[in-house]
Coordinates of C-alpha atoms in Angstrom, one line a residue:
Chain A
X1 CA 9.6 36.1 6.1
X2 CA 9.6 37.1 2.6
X3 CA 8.6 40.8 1.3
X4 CA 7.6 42.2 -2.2
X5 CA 8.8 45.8 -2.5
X6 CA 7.2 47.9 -5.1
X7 CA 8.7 51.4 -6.1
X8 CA 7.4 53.8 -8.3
X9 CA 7.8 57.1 -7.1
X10 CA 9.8 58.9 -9.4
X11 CA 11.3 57.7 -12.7
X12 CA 12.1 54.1 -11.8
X13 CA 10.2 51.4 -11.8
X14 CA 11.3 48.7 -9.4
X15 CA 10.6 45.2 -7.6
X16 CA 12.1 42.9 -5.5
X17 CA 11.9 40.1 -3.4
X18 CA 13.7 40.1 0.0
X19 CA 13.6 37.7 2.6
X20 CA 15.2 37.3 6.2
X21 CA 16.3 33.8 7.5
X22 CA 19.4 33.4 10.0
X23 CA 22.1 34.4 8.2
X24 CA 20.4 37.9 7.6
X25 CA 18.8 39.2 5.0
X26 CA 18.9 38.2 1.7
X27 CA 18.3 40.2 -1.9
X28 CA 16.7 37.5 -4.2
X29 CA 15.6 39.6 -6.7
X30 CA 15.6 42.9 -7.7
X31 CA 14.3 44.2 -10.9
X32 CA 14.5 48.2 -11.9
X33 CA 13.3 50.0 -15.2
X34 CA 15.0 53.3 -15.4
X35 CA 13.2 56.2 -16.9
X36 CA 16.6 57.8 -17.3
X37 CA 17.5 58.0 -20.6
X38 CA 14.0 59.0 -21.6
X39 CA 14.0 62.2 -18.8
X40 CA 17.4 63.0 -20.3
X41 CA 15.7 64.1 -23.6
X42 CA 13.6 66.7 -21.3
X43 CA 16.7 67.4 -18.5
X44 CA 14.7 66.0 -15.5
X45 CA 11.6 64.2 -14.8
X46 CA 8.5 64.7 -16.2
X47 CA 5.5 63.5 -14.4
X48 CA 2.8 62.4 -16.6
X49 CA 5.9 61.0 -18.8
X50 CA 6.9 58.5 -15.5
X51 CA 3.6 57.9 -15.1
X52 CA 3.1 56.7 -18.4
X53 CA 5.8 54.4 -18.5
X54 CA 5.1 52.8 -14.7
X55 CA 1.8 51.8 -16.2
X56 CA 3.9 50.2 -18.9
X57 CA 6.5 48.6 -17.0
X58 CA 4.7 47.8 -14.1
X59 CA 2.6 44.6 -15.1
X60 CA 5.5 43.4 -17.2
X61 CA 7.6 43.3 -14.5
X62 CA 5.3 41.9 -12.2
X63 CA 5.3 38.2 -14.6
X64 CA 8.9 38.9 -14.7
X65 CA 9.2 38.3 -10.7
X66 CA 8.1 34.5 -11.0
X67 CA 5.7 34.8 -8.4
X68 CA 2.7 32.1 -8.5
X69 CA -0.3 33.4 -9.4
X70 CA -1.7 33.1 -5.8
X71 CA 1.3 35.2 -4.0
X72 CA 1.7 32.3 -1.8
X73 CA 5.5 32.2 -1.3
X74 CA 5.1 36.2 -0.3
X75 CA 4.4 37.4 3.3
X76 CA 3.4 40.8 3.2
X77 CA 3.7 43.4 0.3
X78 CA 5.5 47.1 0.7
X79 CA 5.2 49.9 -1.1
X80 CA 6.3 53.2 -1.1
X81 CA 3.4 55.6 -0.1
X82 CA 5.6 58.4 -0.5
X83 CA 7.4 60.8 -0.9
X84 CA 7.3 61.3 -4.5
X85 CA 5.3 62.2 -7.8
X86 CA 1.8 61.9 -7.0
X87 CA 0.9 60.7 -10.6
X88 CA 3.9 58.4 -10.3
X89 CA 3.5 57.2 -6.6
X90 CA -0.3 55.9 -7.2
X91 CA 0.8 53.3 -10.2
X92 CA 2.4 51.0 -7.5
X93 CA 0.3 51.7 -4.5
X94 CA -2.7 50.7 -6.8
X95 CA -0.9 47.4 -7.7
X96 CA 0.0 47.0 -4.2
X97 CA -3.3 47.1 -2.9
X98 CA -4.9 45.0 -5.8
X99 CA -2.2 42.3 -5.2
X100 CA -2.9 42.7 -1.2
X101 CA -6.4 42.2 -1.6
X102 CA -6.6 39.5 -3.8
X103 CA -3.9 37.4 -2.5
X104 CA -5.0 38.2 1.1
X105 CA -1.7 39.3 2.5
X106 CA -0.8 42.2 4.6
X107 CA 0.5 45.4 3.3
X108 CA 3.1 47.7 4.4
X109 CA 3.0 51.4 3.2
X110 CA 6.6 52.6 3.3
X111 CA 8.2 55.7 3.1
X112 CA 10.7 55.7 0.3
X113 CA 13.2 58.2 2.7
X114 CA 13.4 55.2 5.1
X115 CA 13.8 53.1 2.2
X116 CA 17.0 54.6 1.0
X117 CA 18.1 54.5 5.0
X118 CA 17.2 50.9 4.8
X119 CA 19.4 50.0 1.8
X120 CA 22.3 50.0 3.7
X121 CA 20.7 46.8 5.9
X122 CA 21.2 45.7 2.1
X123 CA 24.8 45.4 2.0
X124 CA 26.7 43.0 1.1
X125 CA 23.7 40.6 2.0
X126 CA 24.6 36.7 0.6
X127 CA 22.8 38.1 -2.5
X128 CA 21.8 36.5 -5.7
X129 CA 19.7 39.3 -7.2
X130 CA 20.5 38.7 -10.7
X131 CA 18.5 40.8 -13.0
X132 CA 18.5 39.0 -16.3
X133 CA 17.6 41.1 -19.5
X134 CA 16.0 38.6 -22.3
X135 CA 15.8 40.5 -24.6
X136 CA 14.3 37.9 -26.6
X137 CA 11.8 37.7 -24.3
X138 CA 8.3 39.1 -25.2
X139 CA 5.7 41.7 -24.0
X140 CA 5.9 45.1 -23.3
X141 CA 8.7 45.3 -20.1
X142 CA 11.2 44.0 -22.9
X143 CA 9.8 46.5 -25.4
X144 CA 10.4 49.2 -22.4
X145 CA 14.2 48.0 -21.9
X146 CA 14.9 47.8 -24.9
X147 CA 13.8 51.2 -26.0
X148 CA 15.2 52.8 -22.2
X149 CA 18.5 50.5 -23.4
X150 CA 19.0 50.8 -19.5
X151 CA 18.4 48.1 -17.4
X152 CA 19.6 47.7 -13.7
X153 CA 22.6 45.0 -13.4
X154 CA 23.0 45.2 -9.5
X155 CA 26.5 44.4 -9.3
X156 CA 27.4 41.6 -6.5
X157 CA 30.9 43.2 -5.2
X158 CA 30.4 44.6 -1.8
X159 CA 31.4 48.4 -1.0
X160 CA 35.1 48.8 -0.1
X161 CA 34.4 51.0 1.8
X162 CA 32.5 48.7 4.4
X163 CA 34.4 45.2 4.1
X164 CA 32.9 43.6 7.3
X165 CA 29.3 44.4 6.5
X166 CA 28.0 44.8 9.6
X167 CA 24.8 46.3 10.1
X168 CA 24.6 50.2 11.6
X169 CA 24.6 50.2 14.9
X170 CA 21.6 52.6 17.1
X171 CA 21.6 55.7 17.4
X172 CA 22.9 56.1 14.0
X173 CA 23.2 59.1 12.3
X174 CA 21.4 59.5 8.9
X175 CA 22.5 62.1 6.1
X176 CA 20.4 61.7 3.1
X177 CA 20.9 63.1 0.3
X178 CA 19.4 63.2 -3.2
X179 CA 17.2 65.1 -5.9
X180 CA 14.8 66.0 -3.7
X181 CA 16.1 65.7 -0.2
X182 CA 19.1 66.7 2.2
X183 CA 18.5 65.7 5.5
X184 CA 20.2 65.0 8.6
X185 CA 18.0 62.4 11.1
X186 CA 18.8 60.6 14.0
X187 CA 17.6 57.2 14.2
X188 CA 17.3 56.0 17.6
X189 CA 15.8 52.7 16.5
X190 CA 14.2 50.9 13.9
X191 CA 11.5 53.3 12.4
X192 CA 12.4 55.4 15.3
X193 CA 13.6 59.1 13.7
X194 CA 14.6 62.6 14.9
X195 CA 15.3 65.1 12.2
X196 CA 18.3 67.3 13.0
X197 CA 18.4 69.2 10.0
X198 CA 17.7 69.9 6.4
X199 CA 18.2 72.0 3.6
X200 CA 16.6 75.2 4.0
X201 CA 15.9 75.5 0.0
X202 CA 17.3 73.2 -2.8
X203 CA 18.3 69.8 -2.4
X204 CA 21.8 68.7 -2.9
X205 CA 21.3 66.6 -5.9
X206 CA 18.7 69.7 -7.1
X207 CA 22.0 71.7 -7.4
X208 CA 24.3 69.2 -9.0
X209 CA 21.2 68.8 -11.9
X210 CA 21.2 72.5 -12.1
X211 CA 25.0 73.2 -12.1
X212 CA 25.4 70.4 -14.7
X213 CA 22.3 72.2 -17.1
X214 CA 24.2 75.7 -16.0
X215 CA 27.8 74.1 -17.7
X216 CA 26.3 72.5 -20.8
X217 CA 26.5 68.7 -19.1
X218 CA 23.7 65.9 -19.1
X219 CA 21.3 64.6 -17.1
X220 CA 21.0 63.3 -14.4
X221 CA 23.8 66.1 -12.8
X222 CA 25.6 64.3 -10.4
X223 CA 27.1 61.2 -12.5
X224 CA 27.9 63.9 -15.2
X225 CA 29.4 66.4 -12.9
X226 CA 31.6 63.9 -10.7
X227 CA 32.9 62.4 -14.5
X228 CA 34.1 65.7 -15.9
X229 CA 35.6 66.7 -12.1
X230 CA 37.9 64.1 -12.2
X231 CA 39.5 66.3 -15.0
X232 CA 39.5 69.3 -12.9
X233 CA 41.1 71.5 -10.2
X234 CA 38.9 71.3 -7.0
X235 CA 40.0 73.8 -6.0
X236 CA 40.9 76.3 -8.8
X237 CA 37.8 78.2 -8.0
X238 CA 36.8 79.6 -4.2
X239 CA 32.7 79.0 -4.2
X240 CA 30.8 80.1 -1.3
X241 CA 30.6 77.1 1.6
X242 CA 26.5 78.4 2.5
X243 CA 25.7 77.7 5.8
X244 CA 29.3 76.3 7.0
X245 CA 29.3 78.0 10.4
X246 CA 25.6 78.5 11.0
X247 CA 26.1 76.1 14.2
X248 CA 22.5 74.0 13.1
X249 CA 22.7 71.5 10.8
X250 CA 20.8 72.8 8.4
X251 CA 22.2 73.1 4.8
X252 CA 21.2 76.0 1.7
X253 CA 22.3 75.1 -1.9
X254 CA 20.6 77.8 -3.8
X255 CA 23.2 80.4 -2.9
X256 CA 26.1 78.5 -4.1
X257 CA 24.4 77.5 -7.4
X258 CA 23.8 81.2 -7.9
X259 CA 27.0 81.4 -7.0
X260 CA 28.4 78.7 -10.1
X261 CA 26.1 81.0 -12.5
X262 CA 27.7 84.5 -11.7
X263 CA 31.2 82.9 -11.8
X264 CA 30.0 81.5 -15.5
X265 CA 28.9 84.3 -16.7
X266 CA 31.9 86.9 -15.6
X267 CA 34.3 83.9 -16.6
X268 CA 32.6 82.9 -20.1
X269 CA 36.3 81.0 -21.0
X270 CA 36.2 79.0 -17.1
X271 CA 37.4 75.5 -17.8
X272 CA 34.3 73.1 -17.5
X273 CA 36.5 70.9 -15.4
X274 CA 37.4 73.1 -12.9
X275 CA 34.4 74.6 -12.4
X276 CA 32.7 71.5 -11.7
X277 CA 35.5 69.9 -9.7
X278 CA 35.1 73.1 -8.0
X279 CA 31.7 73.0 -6.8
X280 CA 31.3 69.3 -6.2
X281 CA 33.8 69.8 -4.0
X282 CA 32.2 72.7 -2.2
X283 CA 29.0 70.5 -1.6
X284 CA 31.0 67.6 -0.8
X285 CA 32.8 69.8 2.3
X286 CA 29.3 71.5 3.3
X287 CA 28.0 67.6 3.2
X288 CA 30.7 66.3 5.1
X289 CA 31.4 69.3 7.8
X290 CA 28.2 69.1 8.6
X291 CA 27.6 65.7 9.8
X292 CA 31.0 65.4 11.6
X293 CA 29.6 68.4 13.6
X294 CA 26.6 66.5 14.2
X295 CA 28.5 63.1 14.9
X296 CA 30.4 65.5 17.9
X297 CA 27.5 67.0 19.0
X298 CA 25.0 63.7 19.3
X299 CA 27.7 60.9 19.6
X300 CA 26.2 58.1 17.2
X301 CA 27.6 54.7 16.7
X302 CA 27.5 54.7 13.6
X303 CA 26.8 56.7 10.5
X304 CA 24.4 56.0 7.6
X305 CA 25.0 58.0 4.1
X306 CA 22.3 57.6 1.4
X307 CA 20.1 58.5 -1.3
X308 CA 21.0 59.0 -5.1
X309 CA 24.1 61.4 -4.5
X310 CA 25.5 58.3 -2.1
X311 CA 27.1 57.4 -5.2
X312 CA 28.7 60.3 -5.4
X313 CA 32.6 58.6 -4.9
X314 CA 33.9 62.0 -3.8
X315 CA 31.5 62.3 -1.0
X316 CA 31.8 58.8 0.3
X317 CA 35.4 58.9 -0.1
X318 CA 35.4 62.3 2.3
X319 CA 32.8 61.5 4.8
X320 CA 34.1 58.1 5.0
X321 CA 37.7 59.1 5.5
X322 CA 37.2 61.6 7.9
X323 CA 35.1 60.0 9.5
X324 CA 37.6 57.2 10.2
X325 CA 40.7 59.9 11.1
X326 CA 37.8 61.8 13.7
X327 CA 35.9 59.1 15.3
X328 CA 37.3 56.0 14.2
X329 CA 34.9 54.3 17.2
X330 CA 31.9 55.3 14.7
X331 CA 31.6 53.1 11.5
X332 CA 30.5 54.2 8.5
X333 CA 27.9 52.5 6.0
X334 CA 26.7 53.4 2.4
X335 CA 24.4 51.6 0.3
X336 CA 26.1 49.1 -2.4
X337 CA 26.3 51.4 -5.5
X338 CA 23.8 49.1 -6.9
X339 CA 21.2 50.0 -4.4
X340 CA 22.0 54.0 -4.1
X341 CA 19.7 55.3 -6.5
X342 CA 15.9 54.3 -6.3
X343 CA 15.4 51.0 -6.0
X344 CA 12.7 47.9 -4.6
X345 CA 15.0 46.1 -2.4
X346 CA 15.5 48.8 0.1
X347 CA 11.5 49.6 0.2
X348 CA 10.9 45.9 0.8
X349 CA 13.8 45.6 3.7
X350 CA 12.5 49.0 5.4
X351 CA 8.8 47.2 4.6
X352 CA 10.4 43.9 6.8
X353 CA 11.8 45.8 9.6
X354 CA 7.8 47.4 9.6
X355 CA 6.2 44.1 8.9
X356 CA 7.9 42.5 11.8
X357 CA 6.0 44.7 14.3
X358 CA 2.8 44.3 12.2
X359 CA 2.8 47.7 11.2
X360 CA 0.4 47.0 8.5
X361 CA -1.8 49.2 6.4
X362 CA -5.8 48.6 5.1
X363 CA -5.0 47.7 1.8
X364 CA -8.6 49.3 0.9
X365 CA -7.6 52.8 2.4
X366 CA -4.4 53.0 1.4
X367 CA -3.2 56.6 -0.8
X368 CA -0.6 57.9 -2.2
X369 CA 0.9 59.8 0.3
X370 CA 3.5 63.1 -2.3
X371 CA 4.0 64.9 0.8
X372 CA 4.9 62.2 3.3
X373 CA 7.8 63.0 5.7
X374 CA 9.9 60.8 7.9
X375 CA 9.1 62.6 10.7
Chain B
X1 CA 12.3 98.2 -7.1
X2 CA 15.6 97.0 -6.7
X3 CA 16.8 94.6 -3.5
X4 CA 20.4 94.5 -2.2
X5 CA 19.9 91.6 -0.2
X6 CA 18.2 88.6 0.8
X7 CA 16.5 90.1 3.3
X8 CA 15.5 93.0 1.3
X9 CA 14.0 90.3 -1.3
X10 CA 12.3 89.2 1.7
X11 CA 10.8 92.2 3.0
X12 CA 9.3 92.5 -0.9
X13 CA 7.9 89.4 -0.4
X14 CA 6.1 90.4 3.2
X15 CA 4.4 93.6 1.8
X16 CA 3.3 91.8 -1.9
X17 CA 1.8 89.0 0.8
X18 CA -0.4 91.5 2.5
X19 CA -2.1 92.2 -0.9
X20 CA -2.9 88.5 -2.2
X21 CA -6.2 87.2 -2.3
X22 CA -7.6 83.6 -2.6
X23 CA -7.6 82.9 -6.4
X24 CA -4.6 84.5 -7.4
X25 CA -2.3 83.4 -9.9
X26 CA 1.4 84.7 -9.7
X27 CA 3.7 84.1 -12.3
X28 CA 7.6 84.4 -11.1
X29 CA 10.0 84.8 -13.8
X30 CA 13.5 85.2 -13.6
X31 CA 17.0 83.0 -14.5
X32 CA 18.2 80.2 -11.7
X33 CA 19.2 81.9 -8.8
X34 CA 17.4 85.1 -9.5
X35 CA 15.6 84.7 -6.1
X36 CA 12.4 83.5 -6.9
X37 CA 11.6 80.7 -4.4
X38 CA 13.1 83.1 -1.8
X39 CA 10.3 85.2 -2.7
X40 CA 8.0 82.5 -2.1
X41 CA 9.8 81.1 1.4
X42 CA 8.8 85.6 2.4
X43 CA 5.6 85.3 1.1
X44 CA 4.7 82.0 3.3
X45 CA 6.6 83.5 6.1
X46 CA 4.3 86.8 5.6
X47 CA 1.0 84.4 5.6
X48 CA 2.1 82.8 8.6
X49 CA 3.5 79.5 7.7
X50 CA 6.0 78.7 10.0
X51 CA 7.7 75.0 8.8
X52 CA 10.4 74.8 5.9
X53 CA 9.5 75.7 2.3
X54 CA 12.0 74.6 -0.1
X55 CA 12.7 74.5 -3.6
X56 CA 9.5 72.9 -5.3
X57 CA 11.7 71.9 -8.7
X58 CA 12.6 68.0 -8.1
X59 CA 8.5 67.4 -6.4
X60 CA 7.0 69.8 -9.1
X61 CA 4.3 71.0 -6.5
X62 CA 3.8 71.9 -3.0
X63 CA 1.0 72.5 -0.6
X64 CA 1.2 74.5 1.9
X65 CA -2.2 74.9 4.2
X66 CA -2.9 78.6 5.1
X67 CA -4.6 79.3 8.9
X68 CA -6.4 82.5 9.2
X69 CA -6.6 84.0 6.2
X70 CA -10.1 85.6 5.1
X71 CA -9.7 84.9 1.5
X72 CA -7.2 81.8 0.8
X73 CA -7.0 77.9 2.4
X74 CA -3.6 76.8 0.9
X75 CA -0.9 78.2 -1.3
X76 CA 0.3 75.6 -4.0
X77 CA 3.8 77.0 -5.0
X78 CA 4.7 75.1 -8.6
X79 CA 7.9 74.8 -10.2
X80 CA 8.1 74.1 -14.2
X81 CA 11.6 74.2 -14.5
X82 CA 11.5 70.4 -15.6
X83 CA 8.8 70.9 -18.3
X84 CA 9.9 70.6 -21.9
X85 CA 6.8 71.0 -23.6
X86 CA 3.7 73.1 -21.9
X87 CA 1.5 69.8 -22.5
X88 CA 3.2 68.4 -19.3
X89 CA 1.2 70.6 -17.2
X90 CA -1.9 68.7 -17.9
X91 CA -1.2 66.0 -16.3
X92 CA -1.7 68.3 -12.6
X93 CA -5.3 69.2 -13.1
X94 CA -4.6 72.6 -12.7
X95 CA -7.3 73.8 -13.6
X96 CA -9.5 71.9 -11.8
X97 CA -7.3 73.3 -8.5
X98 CA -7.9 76.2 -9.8
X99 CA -12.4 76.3 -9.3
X100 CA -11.3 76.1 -5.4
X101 CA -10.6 80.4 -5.0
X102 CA -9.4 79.4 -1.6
X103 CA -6.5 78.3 -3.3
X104 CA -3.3 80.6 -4.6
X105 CA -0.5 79.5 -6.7
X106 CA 2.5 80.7 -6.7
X107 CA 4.3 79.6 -10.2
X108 CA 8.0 79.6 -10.5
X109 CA 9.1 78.8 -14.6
X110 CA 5.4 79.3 -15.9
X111 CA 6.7 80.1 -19.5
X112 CA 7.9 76.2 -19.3
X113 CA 4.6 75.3 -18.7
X114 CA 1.9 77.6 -19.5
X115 CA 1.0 78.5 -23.5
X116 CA -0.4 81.6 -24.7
X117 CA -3.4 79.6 -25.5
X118 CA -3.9 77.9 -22.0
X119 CA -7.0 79.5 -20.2
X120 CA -4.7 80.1 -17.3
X121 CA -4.0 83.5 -16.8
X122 CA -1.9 84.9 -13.8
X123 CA -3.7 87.8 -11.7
X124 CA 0.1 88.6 -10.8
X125 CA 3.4 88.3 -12.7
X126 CA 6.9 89.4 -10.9
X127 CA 10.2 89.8 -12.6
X128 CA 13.2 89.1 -11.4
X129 CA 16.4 90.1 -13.0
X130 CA 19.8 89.7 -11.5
X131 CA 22.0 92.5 -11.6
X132 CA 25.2 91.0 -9.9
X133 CA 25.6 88.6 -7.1
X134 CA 23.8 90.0 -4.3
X135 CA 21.5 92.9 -6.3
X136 CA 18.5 91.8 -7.9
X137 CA 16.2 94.3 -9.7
X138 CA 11.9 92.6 -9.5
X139 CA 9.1 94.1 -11.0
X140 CA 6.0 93.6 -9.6
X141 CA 3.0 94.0 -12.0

């Protein structure tokens, strides 16, 4: 079975092919135009800017995939449905549907939270997703690299954190985290969810954006706060652990970036460093805390860490480690760097795990979905 | 008025609730961290919305339906913290929301968003201004 993926619900624009045979899943090709460097000129995402430049990208990209013009070596299309940017979401569900339609083939509407669970299926799969940039090449999705001067290079070494590759084991454990989200989920089974907790106001990756505009760094936060807090104390400033001992597994970041701005502005002369090392390590602990808790309390057999702030090597490094040291019967899985952050492969994996028991969609029917939870 | 607390903050947010109607506009300015979706998570929690309501800055916009109200169907809290330039906004149709009175919008950053010379006008505005960690001081006007 093979899958198209289309993403488009924030500021990347991404497809890929993946396809299942006996030896597992395979990545042929994934393609991704970021928005990032654009969005950094406004310090976050603007939506009628990423919807502009989907339209732009999206087409381009398409030709760029190699697919005949009838869509016959493709089973079934995905998309993400949501969540996301409404304006930005309905560029790929229309292209899905059209493509649906008109090549007759059944359509998956994915969630783009499952997708980022699914990206960890991805791992280390016998890949050859090679993402050429011609840039000689003509038409519009060159012009759009070109300008972005960011284009997606998955990389083909496998996480050392996960050497065997072996895929999570049910129940598993979930912790998502990212711009907009930070959730703990229980997944029982495929598509099969249970939420445990979530943040009660900001997302985690919401805070490292605002804590990196708060100390004069770039955007996107995280990457620019985990550079500088290599050069820092973690622990040269105390900051608030919210929620630590609430005994749910729910999580609040608002407090401690309030927290980072009152320290700032009493401590005008605070090294940069340390107060960034500082508060990516308090997140990393609340992060990490709280889904060993939940590993004791619901006794999964593995755990699944994902979404953008995956990448975060500080929080993998923690959760991973103590992990190991408290349950070493539970294994642990992240997404391949390349596949962290928004991306088409993991929408069309989650989109074959859903094609598989025909969950299809009417490709006629068929919205954006902004809102759209897991469960 | 000034609040001590969270809770406090809160409890400002419950008695401001009883007097919105559908149609209002509320503008909520104040620095990050000054309390101002908090004010929003009391107001929902005053209307009777009972789920999660988080911070609206990474999705931009969030509905949230309203049961039993006389005046108002939804409240759509917004969040232009992102916006560089006010013509961003456009691209929401506010102001097509906006013809629906059933609806209320609760706007967090609207100087990010909103020019003098947009037709939207807030029926609302609260201040928020943080004293130290824990003490905020809000105007409601």
């Amino acid at each position: 079975m093979r899958i198209l993926g289309i993403e488009s619900s924030c500021d990347e624009t991404a497809m890929a092919l993946v396809s299942e045979n006996e030896g597992g899943i395979v990545i042929e090709k994934s393609l991704v135009a970021s928005q990032i460097d654009l969005h950094k000129i406004y310090g976050g995402v603007v939506p009628e800017v990423a919807a502009r430049e989907h339209v732009s990208a999206i087409f381009p990209m398409l030709l760029e995939m190699g697919i005949s013009r009838d869509g016959h070596e493709i089973d079934a299309i995905a998309v993400t449905a949501g969540p996301g940017l409404v304006a930005a979401l309905r560029i790929g569900v229309e292209l899905a549907k059209t493509l649906a339609w008109m090549w007759n083939k059944p359509l998956v509407a994915a969630n783009h939270l499952e997708g980022h669970v699914y990206s960890v299926w991805g791992q280390g799969s016998k890949s050859e997703r090679v993402m050429e940039c011609k840039s000689e090449g003509k038409g519009k999705f060159f012009d759009f690299i070109n300008k972005q001067k960011k284009v997606f290079l998955p990389s083909l070494n496998h996480s050392i954190t996960q050497p065997l590759c072996l895929p999570p084991q049910f129940p598993a454990l979930c912790l998502l985290v990212s711009g907009g989200h930070t959730e703990l989920f229980l997944m029982r089974d495929h598509g099969q969810y249970e939420l445990i907790g979530m943040t009660r106001d900001d997302a985690a990756g919401e805070a490292f954006d605002k804590v990196a505009k708060l100390l004069g760094l770039g955007y996107p936060g995280g990457p620019a706060i985990s550079k500088i807090a290599l050069e820092g104390n973690p622990n040269a400033i105390a900051f608030p652990r919210p929620m630590i001992e609430s005994g749910d597994s729910d999580f609040s970041f608002s407090g401690l970036k309030t927290a980072v701005r009152v320290y700032l502005e009493a401590h005008p002369e605070a090294s940069v460093a340390d107060v960034a090392a500082s508060f990516q390590q308090a997140v990393v602990e609340i992060l990490t805390i709280k889904t060993l808790a939940a590993v004791n309390q619901f006794s999964p057999k593995s755990v699944i860490l994902s979404g953008g702030v995956s990448a975060n090597r500080a929080l993998r490094d923690l959760l991973s480690s103590e992990l190991t040291k408290q349950f070493p019967d539970v294994t642990f899985h992240a997404p391949d760097l390349s596949l962290s952050g928004d991306n088409a492969a993991m929408i069309a994996i989650a989109g074959l795990f859903r094609a598989k028991q025909k969950d299809f969609t009417d490709p006629l029917s068929l919205e954006a979905q902004p809102n759209l939870r897991l469960v | 008025m000034i609040s001590n607390s969270l809770e406090q903050t809160k409890k400002l947010a419950h008695d401001f609730a009883a007097t919105l109607r559908g149609g209002d506009v509320v503008f909520l300015e104040g620095d990050l961290g000054a309390g101002k979706t908090s004010f929003v998570q009391g107001v929902l929690e005053a209307l009777g919305y009972t789920e999660p309501v988080r911070s609206p800055t990474f999705s931009i916009l969030n509905t949230y339906p309203i049961a039993n109200h006389p005046t108002m169907a939804r409240v759509i809290h917004l969040d232009f913290y992102r916006f560089e330039t006010p013509k961003e906004v456009q691209s929401l149709g506010l102001e097509e929301m906006m013809q629906d009175t059933k609806n209320i919008f609760l706007i967090e950053w609207p100087e990010k968003g909103i020019e003098s010379a947009s037709p939207i006008r807030y029926t609302k505005r609260i201040q928020f201004r943080t004293m130290d960690e824990q003490t905020r001081d809000i105007t409601i006007s």
